[in-house]
Amino acid sequence: MKAHRVRDHALVLRNVHVFTGRGNTLDGVDVLVREGLIRESSRTRLDPRGARVIEAAGKTLVPGLIDTHVHLDFLSVRNGIHGWFQTRFALPRALEELTRNGVTTVRSMADPLAPVNRLRKRVLRGSFASPEILSAGPALTAPGGHPTSTLAKDNPWLRKHIAVTLDDPEAARAAVRRLHTAGADLIKFVYQGGLYGPDRIRLRKLDHTIALTIIEEAHRIGLPVSAHTHCQEDVDALLSNGIDSIEHGVIEHELRGTETLQTWRLAGARLVPTLSIAALFPGPSGGLYIDTARKNLACAYEAGISVVAGTDSMIGAMPPNTLHDELRRMVHAGMCEFDTLRAATADAADLLGLRDRAVIEPGRRADMVLLRSDPLERIENIADIDLVVQDGTVIYHAPDPAPAQARLLQPIWTSGHRLHRPHRDHRSVPCDCAVRPKPLLRTWGAQPVLFRPTHWDSAAHRNRGR
Ligand SMILES: [Zn+2]
Ligand SMILES: [Zn+2]
Ligand SMILES: [Zn+2]
């Protein structure tokens, strides 16, 4: 089980197409990895002695994915022994599964800190493959607030460990300092009142002075702060006070046309839209939160608010590919593929204060995912994983794919490729020609199917300018 900690001496990914994480791409480069770090990326062939060479022509290399909002599944845990079993068996399996989906860093939000620290120790020792786990530990909230009176309502153990309730500013300062000492990487607090969910649970919201004290104290000791919100007035109340990220954002009502958007952009706080959970949770009207969440993400993005990917998924209880799903939802909400991938790589790392990874450039940690097809063409390709490199070592190599012929001949309804989406703020775009590939009629078995080549595959694009 410790095999993945034995580092490949040196690794060359040969002739690969690279999405750097910053929003530009490189074509036909060799990427050299040694002792955990990216050392060089070059258009000339690299051939260091003893290096393991992986031929990657036609494949796309992206930085390891970051999910900035997850929970580890402690929902059903009712005592310390059960918690121990959870961190010993179920969670390692679930985390390992996550790395196979290209996720190399996660940020746990509102989890019991001692069990998370136990897991992190085992990850460091190399007991199992796992994304690196950053953690907020328990969430700070009001007595009678979320999640104390919602998720943990009937579970005293959970109530005690996933939240710290506060009713005065001095207690807030002390709680922030205690979490810092105990190893928290950030502070998360819940800022939501009113009625919650279809059960109409009445939530108590943190006093505004306490919320501001939390932000001030955390920043004083160098920890970033994230706030869980649902309502516009609550976001408004935090923006001018240096909050680093808003989790979920505004999902109870629509934001289009409000002043909040401009204030938000100027404040620079990131939005973590957590569409995956919004797609599961019913709001007060009985419908799902996703419709409002999607619309508000679209106008936040248009307004220039920085968006970072986070699923709010419960690791161990939800599918390990939820981040792929989140990225697909972000693109369908109106974000372009470039910005969506940045949101799960370089921009996510910026929010987490991790300057050592998430960009494919010399000196960065070699957390990377090699894909068989290009997610910039079609975001769903993020699931087309060939191998996953973490800390310079190949930790997962997917089984051989179906023959190329069968994959090319996908029926038209599964190859929903859009052409030339508008991009914002990119140093380079993959292509600026206006070629539109013609669909071709092929046969698949006895079945005639309409095959639509992707723009980048089309002969017209490859021959452009000739
Ligand atoms: Zn939340
Ligand atoms: Zn959450
Ligand atoms: Zn083109």
Coordinates of C-alpha atoms and ligand atoms in Angstrom, one line a residue:
M1 CA 0.0 0.0 0.0
K2 CA 3.0 2.3 0.4
A3 CA 4.1 1.9 -3.2
H4 CA 2.7 5.2 -4.3
R5 CA 5.1 7.0 -2.0
V6 CA 8.2 5.5 -3.8
R7 CA 8.9 8.4 -6.2
D8 CA 9.6 7.9 -9.8
H9 CA 13.2 9.0 -10.2
A10 CA 12.4 11.3 -13.2
L11 CA 9.4 11.4 -15.4
V12 CA 8.9 12.9 -18.9
L13 CA 5.5 13.4 -20.4
R14 CA 6.4 13.5 -24.1
N15 CA 4.8 15.7 -26.7
V16 CA 1.8 16.7 -24.7
H17 CA -0.8 19.5 -25.0
V18 CA -0.8 21.4 -21.7
F19 CA -3.4 23.6 -20.0
T20 CA -1.2 25.4 -17.6
G21 CA -3.8 26.3 -15.0
R22 CA -3.3 30.0 -15.7
G23 CA -5.5 29.9 -18.7
N24 CA -2.9 29.5 -21.5
T25 CA -2.1 26.4 -23.3
L26 CA 1.2 24.9 -24.7
D27 CA 1.4 22.5 -27.6
G28 CA 3.7 19.6 -28.2
V29 CA 5.9 20.1 -25.2
D30 CA 7.9 17.7 -23.1
V31 CA 7.3 18.1 -19.3
L32 CA 10.1 16.9 -17.0
V33 CA 9.3 16.0 -13.5
R34 CA 11.9 15.2 -10.9
E35 CA 11.8 14.7 -7.1
G36 CA 8.2 15.8 -6.9
L37 CA 8.6 19.0 -8.9
I38 CA 8.0 20.2 -12.4
R39 CA 11.5 21.0 -13.6
E40 CA 11.1 22.0 -17.2
S41 CA 8.6 22.3 -20.0
S42 CA 10.1 22.5 -23.5
R43 CA 9.3 22.3 -27.2
T44 CA 12.6 20.4 -27.7
R45 CA 12.7 16.7 -26.7
L46 CA 13.9 16.1 -23.2
D47 CA 15.8 12.8 -22.6
P48 CA 17.4 12.7 -19.2
R49 CA 19.1 9.5 -18.4
G50 CA 17.0 7.0 -16.5
A51 CA 13.8 8.9 -16.8
R52 CA 10.6 7.1 -17.3
V53 CA 9.1 8.5 -20.6
I54 CA 5.4 8.6 -21.1
E55 CA 4.3 9.1 -24.7
A56 CA 1.5 11.6 -24.5
A57 CA 0.9 12.8 -28.1
G58 CA -2.8 13.7 -28.6
K59 CA -3.3 13.9 -24.8
T60 CA -3.9 16.9 -22.6
L61 CA -2.1 17.6 -19.3
V62 CA -3.9 19.7 -16.7
P63 CA -2.9 20.5 -13.1
G64 CA -4.3 18.2 -10.4
L65 CA -7.8 19.3 -9.5
I66 CA -8.8 21.1 -6.3
D67 CA -12.2 20.8 -4.7
T68 CA -12.4 23.8 -2.3
H69 CA -15.5 22.7 -0.5
V70 CA -15.9 19.1 0.7
H71 CA -17.0 17.4 3.8
L72 CA -15.7 14.1 5.0
D73 CA -18.6 11.8 5.8
F74 CA -19.2 11.9 9.6
L75 CA -22.9 12.3 9.3
S76 CA -23.9 9.0 10.6
V77 CA -21.1 8.8 13.2
R78 CA -22.5 8.8 16.7
N79 CA -19.5 8.3 18.9
G80 CA -15.7 8.4 19.0
I81 CA -15.2 4.7 18.3
H82 CA -17.4 4.8 15.3
G83 CA -15.5 7.9 14.2
W84 CA -12.2 6.0 14.5
F85 CA -13.5 3.2 12.2
Q86 CA -14.7 5.8 9.8
T87 CA -11.2 7.4 9.5
R88 CA -9.5 4.0 9.5
F89 CA -11.5 2.3 6.7
A90 CA -14.3 4.1 4.9
L91 CA -12.7 7.5 4.4
P92 CA -9.3 6.2 3.2
R93 CA -11.1 4.2 0.5
A94 CA -13.2 7.2 -0.5
L95 CA -10.2 9.5 -0.6
E96 CA -8.3 7.0 -2.7
E97 CA -11.2 6.9 -5.1
L98 CA -11.1 10.7 -5.3
T99 CA -7.4 10.7 -6.5
R100 CA -8.4 8.4 -9.3
N101 CA -10.7 11.1 -10.4
G102 CA -7.8 13.5 -10.7
V103 CA -8.5 15.4 -7.4
T104 CA -5.2 16.0 -5.6
T105 CA -6.2 18.7 -3.1
V106 CA -9.4 19.2 -1.1
R107 CA -10.5 21.7 1.5
S108 CA -12.7 20.2 4.2
M109 CA -15.3 22.6 5.6
A110 CA -17.0 21.9 8.9
D111 CA -15.6 18.6 9.9
P112 CA -14.4 17.3 13.3
L113 CA -10.8 18.4 13.4
A114 CA -9.2 15.6 15.5
P115 CA -10.3 12.8 13.1
V116 CA -9.3 14.9 10.1
N117 CA -5.9 15.4 11.7
R118 CA -5.6 11.6 12.2
L119 CA -6.4 11.1 8.6
R120 CA -3.9 13.7 7.5
K121 CA -1.1 12.0 9.5
R122 CA -1.8 8.7 7.8
V123 CA -1.8 10.5 4.4
L124 CA 1.6 12.0 5.2
R125 CA 3.0 8.6 6.2
G126 CA 1.8 7.3 2.8
S127 CA -0.6 4.8 4.2
F128 CA -3.0 5.4 1.3
A129 CA -3.3 7.6 -1.7
S130 CA -5.3 10.8 -1.0
P131 CA -5.8 14.3 -2.0
E132 CA -3.9 16.6 0.3
I133 CA -6.5 17.7 2.9
L134 CA -6.8 21.3 4.1
S135 CA -9.3 21.7 6.8
A136 CA -11.4 24.4 8.5
G137 CA -12.2 22.0 11.3
P138 CA -15.7 22.7 12.8
A139 CA -17.8 25.6 11.6
L140 CA -18.4 28.6 13.8
T141 CA -22.1 29.3 14.2
A142 CA -24.8 30.8 16.4
P143 CA -26.4 28.7 19.1
G144 CA -29.4 27.3 17.2
G145 CA -27.7 27.9 13.8
H146 CA -26.8 25.7 10.9
P147 CA -25.5 22.9 11.1
T148 CA -26.2 22.4 14.8
S149 CA -29.9 22.7 14.4
T150 CA -30.1 21.0 11.0
L151 CA -27.6 18.2 10.0
A152 CA -26.6 17.5 13.6
K153 CA -30.1 18.1 15.2
D154 CA -30.5 14.5 16.4
N155 CA -26.9 13.6 16.8
P156 CA -25.1 14.9 20.0
W157 CA -21.7 13.6 18.9
L158 CA -21.9 15.3 15.6
R159 CA -23.3 18.5 17.1
K160 CA -20.3 18.7 19.5
H161 CA -17.7 18.1 16.8
I162 CA -18.8 19.8 13.5
A163 CA -19.6 23.2 14.9
V164 CA -18.6 25.6 17.6
T165 CA -21.4 27.8 18.8
L166 CA -20.6 31.4 19.8
D167 CA -22.6 34.1 21.5
D168 CA -20.0 36.8 22.3
P169 CA -17.1 38.3 20.5
E170 CA -14.5 37.3 23.1
A171 CA -15.6 33.6 22.7
A172 CA -15.2 34.1 19.0
R173 CA -11.6 35.3 19.3
A174 CA -10.7 32.4 21.6
A175 CA -12.4 29.9 19.2
V176 CA -10.4 31.2 16.2
R177 CA -7.1 31.0 18.2
R178 CA -8.0 27.5 19.5
L179 CA -8.7 26.2 15.9
H180 CA -5.5 27.7 14.7
T181 CA -3.5 26.0 17.4
A182 CA -5.3 22.7 16.7
G183 CA -4.2 22.8 13.0
A184 CA -7.0 24.5 11.1
D185 CA -5.9 26.0 7.8
L186 CA -8.8 28.5 7.6
I187 CA -11.9 29.6 9.5
K188 CA -15.3 28.9 8.3
F189 CA -18.4 30.4 9.8
V190 CA -22.1 30.1 9.0
Y191 CA -24.0 33.4 8.3
Q192 CA -27.6 32.4 7.7
G193 CA -30.8 33.1 9.5
G194 CA -34.5 32.7 8.7
L195 CA -36.2 29.4 7.7
Y196 CA -34.1 26.6 6.3
G197 CA -35.1 23.9 3.8
P198 CA -38.5 22.2 3.3
D199 CA -38.8 21.5 7.0
R200 CA -38.8 25.3 7.6
I201 CA -36.3 25.0 10.5
R202 CA -35.8 28.4 12.1
L203 CA -32.1 29.2 12.2
R204 CA -30.4 31.7 14.5
K205 CA -27.8 33.7 12.7
L206 CA -24.4 34.8 14.2
D207 CA -24.5 38.4 15.5
H208 CA -22.9 40.7 13.0
T209 CA -20.3 41.9 15.5
I210 CA -19.2 38.3 16.1
A211 CA -18.9 37.6 12.4
L212 CA -16.7 40.7 12.0
T213 CA -14.6 39.7 15.0
I214 CA -14.1 36.2 13.5
I215 CA -12.8 37.7 10.2
E216 CA -10.6 40.2 12.1
E217 CA -9.0 37.7 14.5
A218 CA -8.5 35.1 11.8
H219 CA -6.8 37.6 9.5
R220 CA -4.7 38.8 12.4
I221 CA -3.2 35.4 12.8
G222 CA -3.0 34.8 9.0
L223 CA -5.9 32.4 8.4
P224 CA -8.3 33.0 5.5
V225 CA -12.0 33.1 6.2
S226 CA -15.0 31.6 4.4
A227 CA -18.6 32.2 5.1
H228 CA -21.6 30.0 4.3
T229 CA -24.5 32.2 3.1
H230 CA -27.8 31.8 1.3
C231 CA -29.1 35.4 1.2
Q232 CA -28.2 38.6 -0.5
E233 CA -28.4 40.8 2.7
D234 CA -25.9 38.4 4.4
V235 CA -23.4 38.5 1.6
D236 CA -23.8 42.4 1.6
A237 CA -23.0 42.4 5.3
L238 CA -19.7 40.6 4.9
L239 CA -18.2 41.9 1.6
S240 CA -16.8 45.2 3.0
N241 CA -15.0 43.3 5.8
G242 CA -12.5 41.3 3.9
I243 CA -14.2 37.9 3.7
D244 CA -12.1 35.7 1.5
S245 CA -14.8 33.4 0.0
I246 CA -18.5 33.2 0.0
E247 CA -19.7 29.6 0.0
H248 CA -23.0 28.8 -1.9
G249 CA -23.5 32.6 -2.4
V250 CA -27.1 33.8 -2.9
I251 CA -29.4 30.9 -3.6
E252 CA -32.7 32.0 -2.0
H253 CA -33.5 34.7 -4.7
E254 CA -32.1 36.0 -7.9
L255 CA -29.3 38.6 -8.0
R256 CA -29.6 39.9 -11.5
G257 CA -29.6 43.7 -11.6
T258 CA -28.6 44.2 -8.0
E259 CA -25.8 46.4 -6.7
T260 CA -24.4 43.4 -4.8
L261 CA -22.7 42.2 -7.9
Q262 CA -20.5 45.3 -8.4
T263 CA -19.8 45.6 -4.7
W264 CA -18.8 41.9 -4.7
R265 CA -16.5 42.2 -7.6
L266 CA -14.8 45.2 -6.1
A267 CA -14.4 43.5 -2.7
G268 CA -12.6 40.6 -4.5
A269 CA -14.2 37.8 -2.4
R270 CA -14.4 34.5 -4.3
L271 CA -17.6 32.8 -5.0
V272 CA -17.7 29.0 -4.4
P273 CA -21.0 28.1 -6.1
T274 CA -21.4 24.5 -4.9
L275 CA -23.9 23.7 -7.7
S276 CA -23.6 19.9 -7.0
I277 CA -25.3 20.3 -3.6
A278 CA -27.7 22.9 -4.8
A279 CA -28.9 20.2 -7.3
L280 CA -29.8 17.9 -4.5
F281 CA -31.3 20.2 -1.9
P282 CA -34.9 21.4 -1.9
G283 CA -35.4 25.0 -1.0
P284 CA -38.3 26.5 1.0
S285 CA -40.5 26.6 -2.1
G286 CA -40.2 22.9 -2.6
G287 CA -38.1 23.2 -5.8
L288 CA -34.3 22.6 -5.9
Y289 CA -31.8 25.4 -5.1
I290 CA -30.0 24.7 -8.4
D291 CA -32.1 26.9 -10.7
T292 CA -31.4 30.1 -8.6
A293 CA -27.8 29.0 -8.0
R294 CA -27.2 28.5 -11.7
K295 CA -28.7 31.9 -12.7
N296 CA -26.8 33.7 -9.9
L297 CA -23.5 32.0 -10.9
A298 CA -24.1 33.2 -14.5
C299 CA -24.6 36.9 -13.4
A300 CA -21.8 36.7 -10.9
Y301 CA -19.5 35.5 -13.7
E302 CA -20.7 38.1 -16.1
A303 CA -20.1 40.8 -13.4
G304 CA -16.5 39.7 -13.1
I305 CA -16.7 38.0 -9.7
S306 CA -13.9 35.4 -9.3
V307 CA -15.4 31.9 -9.1
V308 CA -13.7 28.9 -7.6
A309 CA -14.8 25.3 -7.9
G310 CA -16.2 23.5 -4.8
T311 CA -18.8 20.8 -4.7
D312 CA -19.9 20.7 -1.0
S313 CA -19.9 16.9 -1.6
M314 CA -19.9 14.5 1.3
I315 CA -16.8 12.4 0.7
G316 CA -17.6 8.7 1.3
A317 CA -21.3 9.3 0.8
M318 CA -21.4 11.0 -2.6
P319 CA -19.9 9.9 -6.0
P320 CA -16.2 10.4 -6.2
N321 CA -16.6 12.2 -9.6
T322 CA -18.8 14.9 -8.2
L323 CA -16.1 17.6 -9.0
H324 CA -16.4 16.6 -12.7
D325 CA -20.1 17.1 -12.4
E326 CA -19.6 20.5 -10.8
L327 CA -17.3 21.6 -13.7
R328 CA -19.9 20.5 -16.2
R329 CA -22.6 22.4 -14.3
M330 CA -20.4 25.5 -14.2
V331 CA -20.0 25.4 -18.0
H332 CA -23.6 24.8 -18.5
A333 CA -24.4 27.8 -16.3
G334 CA -22.4 30.0 -18.8
M335 CA -18.7 29.9 -17.8
C336 CA -16.2 29.1 -20.5
E337 CA -14.1 26.0 -20.3
F338 CA -10.9 27.9 -19.6
D339 CA -12.3 29.8 -16.6
T340 CA -14.0 26.7 -15.3
L341 CA -10.7 24.7 -15.4
R342 CA -8.9 27.7 -13.8
A343 CA -11.5 27.7 -11.1
A344 CA -10.5 24.1 -10.2
T345 CA -6.8 24.7 -10.5
A346 CA -4.8 27.9 -10.3
D347 CA -7.7 30.1 -9.0
A348 CA -8.6 27.5 -6.4
A349 CA -5.0 27.3 -5.2
D350 CA -4.9 31.1 -4.9
L351 CA -7.9 31.0 -2.6
L352 CA -6.3 28.3 -0.5
G353 CA -3.0 30.3 -0.4
L354 CA -1.1 27.4 -2.1
R355 CA 1.5 28.9 -4.3
D356 CA 3.4 25.6 -4.7
R357 CA 1.0 23.8 -7.1
A358 CA -1.9 24.0 -9.5
V359 CA 0.1 25.6 -12.4
I360 CA 2.2 23.6 -14.8
E361 CA 5.4 25.5 -14.7
P362 CA 8.9 24.9 -13.5
G363 CA 9.3 24.9 -9.7
R364 CA 5.7 23.9 -8.9
R365 CA 4.7 20.6 -7.3
A366 CA 4.0 18.0 -9.9
D367 CA 0.3 17.3 -9.2
M368 CA -1.1 16.7 -12.7
V369 CA -3.7 14.8 -14.6
L370 CA -3.1 13.4 -18.1
L371 CA -6.4 13.2 -20.1
R372 CA -7.0 11.3 -23.3
S373 CA -9.1 14.1 -24.7
D374 CA -9.2 17.8 -24.2
P375 CA -11.5 19.4 -21.5
L376 CA -11.1 22.8 -23.2
E377 CA -13.1 21.4 -26.1
R378 CA -15.7 19.7 -24.1
I379 CA -15.6 19.9 -20.3
E380 CA -16.9 16.3 -19.9
N381 CA -13.5 15.2 -21.1
I382 CA -12.2 16.0 -17.6
A383 CA -13.4 12.4 -16.8
D384 CA -11.3 10.9 -19.6
I385 CA -8.4 10.2 -17.3
D386 CA -5.3 8.4 -18.5
L387 CA -3.1 8.9 -15.4
V388 CA -2.8 10.9 -12.3
V389 CA 0.5 12.3 -11.0
Q390 CA 0.8 13.5 -7.4
D391 CA 3.9 14.9 -5.9
G392 CA 5.9 13.7 -8.9
T393 CA 4.7 10.1 -8.8
V394 CA 2.2 8.3 -11.0
I395 CA -0.4 7.3 -8.4
Y396 CA -3.0 6.0 -10.9
H397 CA -3.0 4.7 -14.4
A398 CA -6.4 4.0 -15.8
P399 CA -7.1 0.8 -17.6
D400 CA -6.7 0.9 -21.4
P401 CA -9.6 2.7 -23.1
A402 CA -12.0 1.3 -25.7
P403 CA -10.5 1.2 -29.2
A404 CA -10.1 4.7 -30.6
Q405 CA -12.5 3.9 -33.5
A406 CA -15.3 3.2 -31.2
R407 CA -14.8 6.4 -29.2
L408 CA -14.6 8.5 -32.4
L409 CA -17.9 7.2 -33.7
Q410 CA -19.9 8.4 -30.8
P411 CA -23.5 9.2 -31.8
I412 CA -24.1 12.9 -32.2
W413 CA -26.2 13.3 -29.0
T414 CA -23.2 12.5 -26.9
S415 CA -20.8 14.8 -28.7
G416 CA -22.3 18.1 -27.7
H417 CA -19.4 20.3 -28.6
R418 CA -19.9 24.0 -28.8
L419 CA -17.7 26.1 -31.1
H420 CA -15.6 29.0 -30.0
R421 CA -17.3 30.1 -26.8
P422 CA -16.3 33.6 -25.9
H423 CA -13.4 33.7 -23.5
R424 CA -12.6 36.3 -21.0
D425 CA -9.2 37.5 -19.9
H426 CA -7.0 34.7 -21.4
R427 CA -3.4 35.1 -22.5
S428 CA -4.1 32.8 -25.4
V429 CA -7.0 30.9 -26.7
P430 CA -6.6 27.5 -28.4
C431 CA -7.9 28.6 -31.7
D432 CA -9.3 31.7 -33.3
C433 CA -10.2 30.4 -36.7
A434 CA -13.9 30.2 -37.7
V435 CA -14.0 26.7 -39.1
R436 CA -17.2 24.8 -38.5
P437 CA -16.7 21.0 -39.1
K438 CA -19.2 19.2 -41.2
P439 CA -21.0 16.2 -39.7
L440 CA -20.1 12.9 -41.4
L441 CA -22.4 9.9 -41.8
R442 CA -20.6 6.8 -40.6
T443 CA -21.7 3.4 -39.6
W444 CA -21.4 1.9 -36.1
G445 CA -22.0 -1.8 -36.3
A446 CA -25.0 -1.9 -38.6
Q447 CA -26.3 1.4 -37.3
P448 CA -25.8 4.6 -39.4
V449 CA -24.7 7.4 -37.0
L450 CA -24.0 11.1 -37.6
F451 CA -20.4 11.7 -36.5
R452 CA -19.6 15.3 -35.7
P453 CA -15.8 15.8 -35.5
T454 CA -14.8 18.3 -32.8
H455 CA -13.6 21.6 -34.1
W456 CA -10.0 20.8 -33.3
D457 CA -10.1 17.4 -35.0
S458 CA -11.7 18.6 -38.2
A459 CA -9.7 18.5 -41.4
A460 CA -10.8 22.0 -42.2
H461 CA -9.3 23.3 -38.9
R462 CA -6.0 21.4 -39.4
N463 CA -5.7 22.7 -42.9
R464 CA -6.6 26.3 -42.1
G465 CA -4.5 28.9 -43.8
R466 CA -3.0 26.4 -46.2
Ligands
ZN1 ZN -22.7 25.5 3.7
ZN2 ZN -20.6 22.6 3.1
ZN3 ZN -10.1 26.6 -35.2

